[in-house]
Tab-separated table of C-alpha atoms in Angstrom:
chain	number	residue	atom	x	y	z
A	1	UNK	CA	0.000	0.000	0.000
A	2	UNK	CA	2.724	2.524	0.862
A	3	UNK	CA	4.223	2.198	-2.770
A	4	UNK	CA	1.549	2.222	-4.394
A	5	UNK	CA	0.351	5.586	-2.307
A	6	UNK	CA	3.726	6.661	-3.676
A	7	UNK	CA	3.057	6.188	-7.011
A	8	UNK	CA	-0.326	8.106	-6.928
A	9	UNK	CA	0.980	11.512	-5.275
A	10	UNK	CA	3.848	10.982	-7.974
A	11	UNK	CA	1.360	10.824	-10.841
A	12	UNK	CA	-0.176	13.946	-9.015
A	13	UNK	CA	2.700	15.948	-8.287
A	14	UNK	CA	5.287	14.831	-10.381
A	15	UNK	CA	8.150	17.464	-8.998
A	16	UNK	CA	7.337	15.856	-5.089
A	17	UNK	CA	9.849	14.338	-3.162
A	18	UNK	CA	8.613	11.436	-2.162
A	19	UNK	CA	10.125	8.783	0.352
A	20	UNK	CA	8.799	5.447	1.561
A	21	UNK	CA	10.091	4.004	4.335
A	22	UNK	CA	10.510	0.540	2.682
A	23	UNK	CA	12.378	2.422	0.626
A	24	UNK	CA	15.273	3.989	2.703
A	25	UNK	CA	15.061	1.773	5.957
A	26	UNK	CA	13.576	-2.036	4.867
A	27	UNK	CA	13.712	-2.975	8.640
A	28	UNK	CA	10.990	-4.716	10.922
A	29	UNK	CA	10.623	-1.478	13.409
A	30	UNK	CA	7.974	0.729	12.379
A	31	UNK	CA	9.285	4.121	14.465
A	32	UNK	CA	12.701	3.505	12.851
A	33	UNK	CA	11.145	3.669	9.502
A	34	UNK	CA	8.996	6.291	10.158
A	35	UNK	CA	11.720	8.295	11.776
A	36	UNK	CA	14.525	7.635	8.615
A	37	UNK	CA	11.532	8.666	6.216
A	38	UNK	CA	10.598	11.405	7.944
A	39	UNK	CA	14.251	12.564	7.981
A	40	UNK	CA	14.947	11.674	4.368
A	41	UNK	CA	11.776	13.940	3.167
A	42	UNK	CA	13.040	16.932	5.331
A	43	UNK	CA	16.655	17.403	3.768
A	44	UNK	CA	15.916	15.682	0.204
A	45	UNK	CA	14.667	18.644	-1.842
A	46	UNK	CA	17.769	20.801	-0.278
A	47	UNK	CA	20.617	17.927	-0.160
A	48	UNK	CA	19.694	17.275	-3.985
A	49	UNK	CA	19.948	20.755	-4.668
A	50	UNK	CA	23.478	21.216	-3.244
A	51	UNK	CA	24.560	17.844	-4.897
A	52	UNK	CA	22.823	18.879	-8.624
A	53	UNK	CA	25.002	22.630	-7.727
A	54	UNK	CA	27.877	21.142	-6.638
A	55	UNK	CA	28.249	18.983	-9.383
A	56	UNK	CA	27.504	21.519	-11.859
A	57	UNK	CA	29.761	23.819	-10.151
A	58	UNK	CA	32.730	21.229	-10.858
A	59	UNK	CA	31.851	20.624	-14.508
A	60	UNK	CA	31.400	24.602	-15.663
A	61	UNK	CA	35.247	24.536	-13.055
A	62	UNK	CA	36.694	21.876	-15.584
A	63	UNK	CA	37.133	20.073	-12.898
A	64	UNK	CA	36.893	15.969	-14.484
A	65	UNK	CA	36.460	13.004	-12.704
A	66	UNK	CA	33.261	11.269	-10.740
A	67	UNK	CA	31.901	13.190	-7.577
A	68	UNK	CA	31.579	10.898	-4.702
A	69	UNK	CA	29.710	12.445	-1.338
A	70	UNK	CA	30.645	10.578	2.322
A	71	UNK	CA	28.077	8.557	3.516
A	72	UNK	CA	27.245	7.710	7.135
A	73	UNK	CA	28.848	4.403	7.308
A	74	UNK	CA	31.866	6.007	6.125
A	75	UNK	CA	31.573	4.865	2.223
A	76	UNK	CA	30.919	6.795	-0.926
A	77	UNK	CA	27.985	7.370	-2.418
A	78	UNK	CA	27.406	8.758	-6.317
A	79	UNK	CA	24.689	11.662	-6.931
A	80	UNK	CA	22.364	9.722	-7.609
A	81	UNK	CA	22.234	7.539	-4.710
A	82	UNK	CA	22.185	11.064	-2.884
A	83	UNK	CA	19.529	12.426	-4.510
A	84	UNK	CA	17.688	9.657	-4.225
A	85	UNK	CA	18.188	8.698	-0.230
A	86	UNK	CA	19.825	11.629	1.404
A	87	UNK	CA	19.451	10.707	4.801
A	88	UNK	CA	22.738	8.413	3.466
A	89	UNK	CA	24.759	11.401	4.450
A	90	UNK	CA	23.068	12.735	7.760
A	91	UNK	CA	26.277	11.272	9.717
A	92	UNK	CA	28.864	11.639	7.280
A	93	UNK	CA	30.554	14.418	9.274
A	94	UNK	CA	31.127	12.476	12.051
A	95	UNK	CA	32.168	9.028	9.872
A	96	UNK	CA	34.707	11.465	7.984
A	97	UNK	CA	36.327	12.713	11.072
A	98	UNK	CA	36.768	9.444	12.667
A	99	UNK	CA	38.144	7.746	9.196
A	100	UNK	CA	40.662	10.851	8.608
C-alpha cells in the first residue's frame, strides 16, 4: 500500500519528493522507519539541490572526474544515490572525522 500511495501523489505531483520508508530503511521497526523517512523527506529537496550545484559547479570549473559524497557508514555514495536517499549522508561528518 505505501508504494503504491507513492506512485499516486507521484502521478499527481510529479516534482514531489517522495520517500517510503521501505524504501530507505527495509527494517521490521515501524518508528525507525517512520523516523529515517521522515528525515529523508526533510533534507531531500535541499541535499539534492546542493549535490545537482555542486556537481555543476565542478563541470562549468573543468574540474573531471566522478563526484563521490561521504556517507554515514563512512563509504561513498554517487549523486544519484544522494539524490535519491539523502538521509545516506546525515552522519557523514562524524564518519569522515573518525576515518581521517
Amino acid at each position: 500500500h505505501e508504494q503504491r500511495g507513492a506512485e499516486i501523489v507521484k502521478e499527481e505531483y510529479p516534482e514531489a519528493f517522495i520517500t517510503t520508508s521501505a524504501g530507505v530503511s527495509p527494517m521490521f521497526r515501524e518508528f525507525e522507519r517512520f523516523t529515517t523517512a521522515l528525515i529523508n523527506t526533510y533534507i531531500g529537496p535541499k541535499v539534492a539541490n546542493y549535490v545537482d550545484n555542486l556537481e555543476t559547479g565542478l563541470i562549468n570549473a573543468g574540474i573531471g572526474g566522478d563526484l563521490h559524497v561521504m556517507a554515514s557508514n563512512g563509504g561513498a555514495c554517487t549523486p544519484l544515490m544522494v539524490n535519491e536517499k539523502p538521509v545516506l549522508t546525515v552522519l557523514s561528518g562524524p564518519a569522515a572525522g573518525i576515518l581521517g
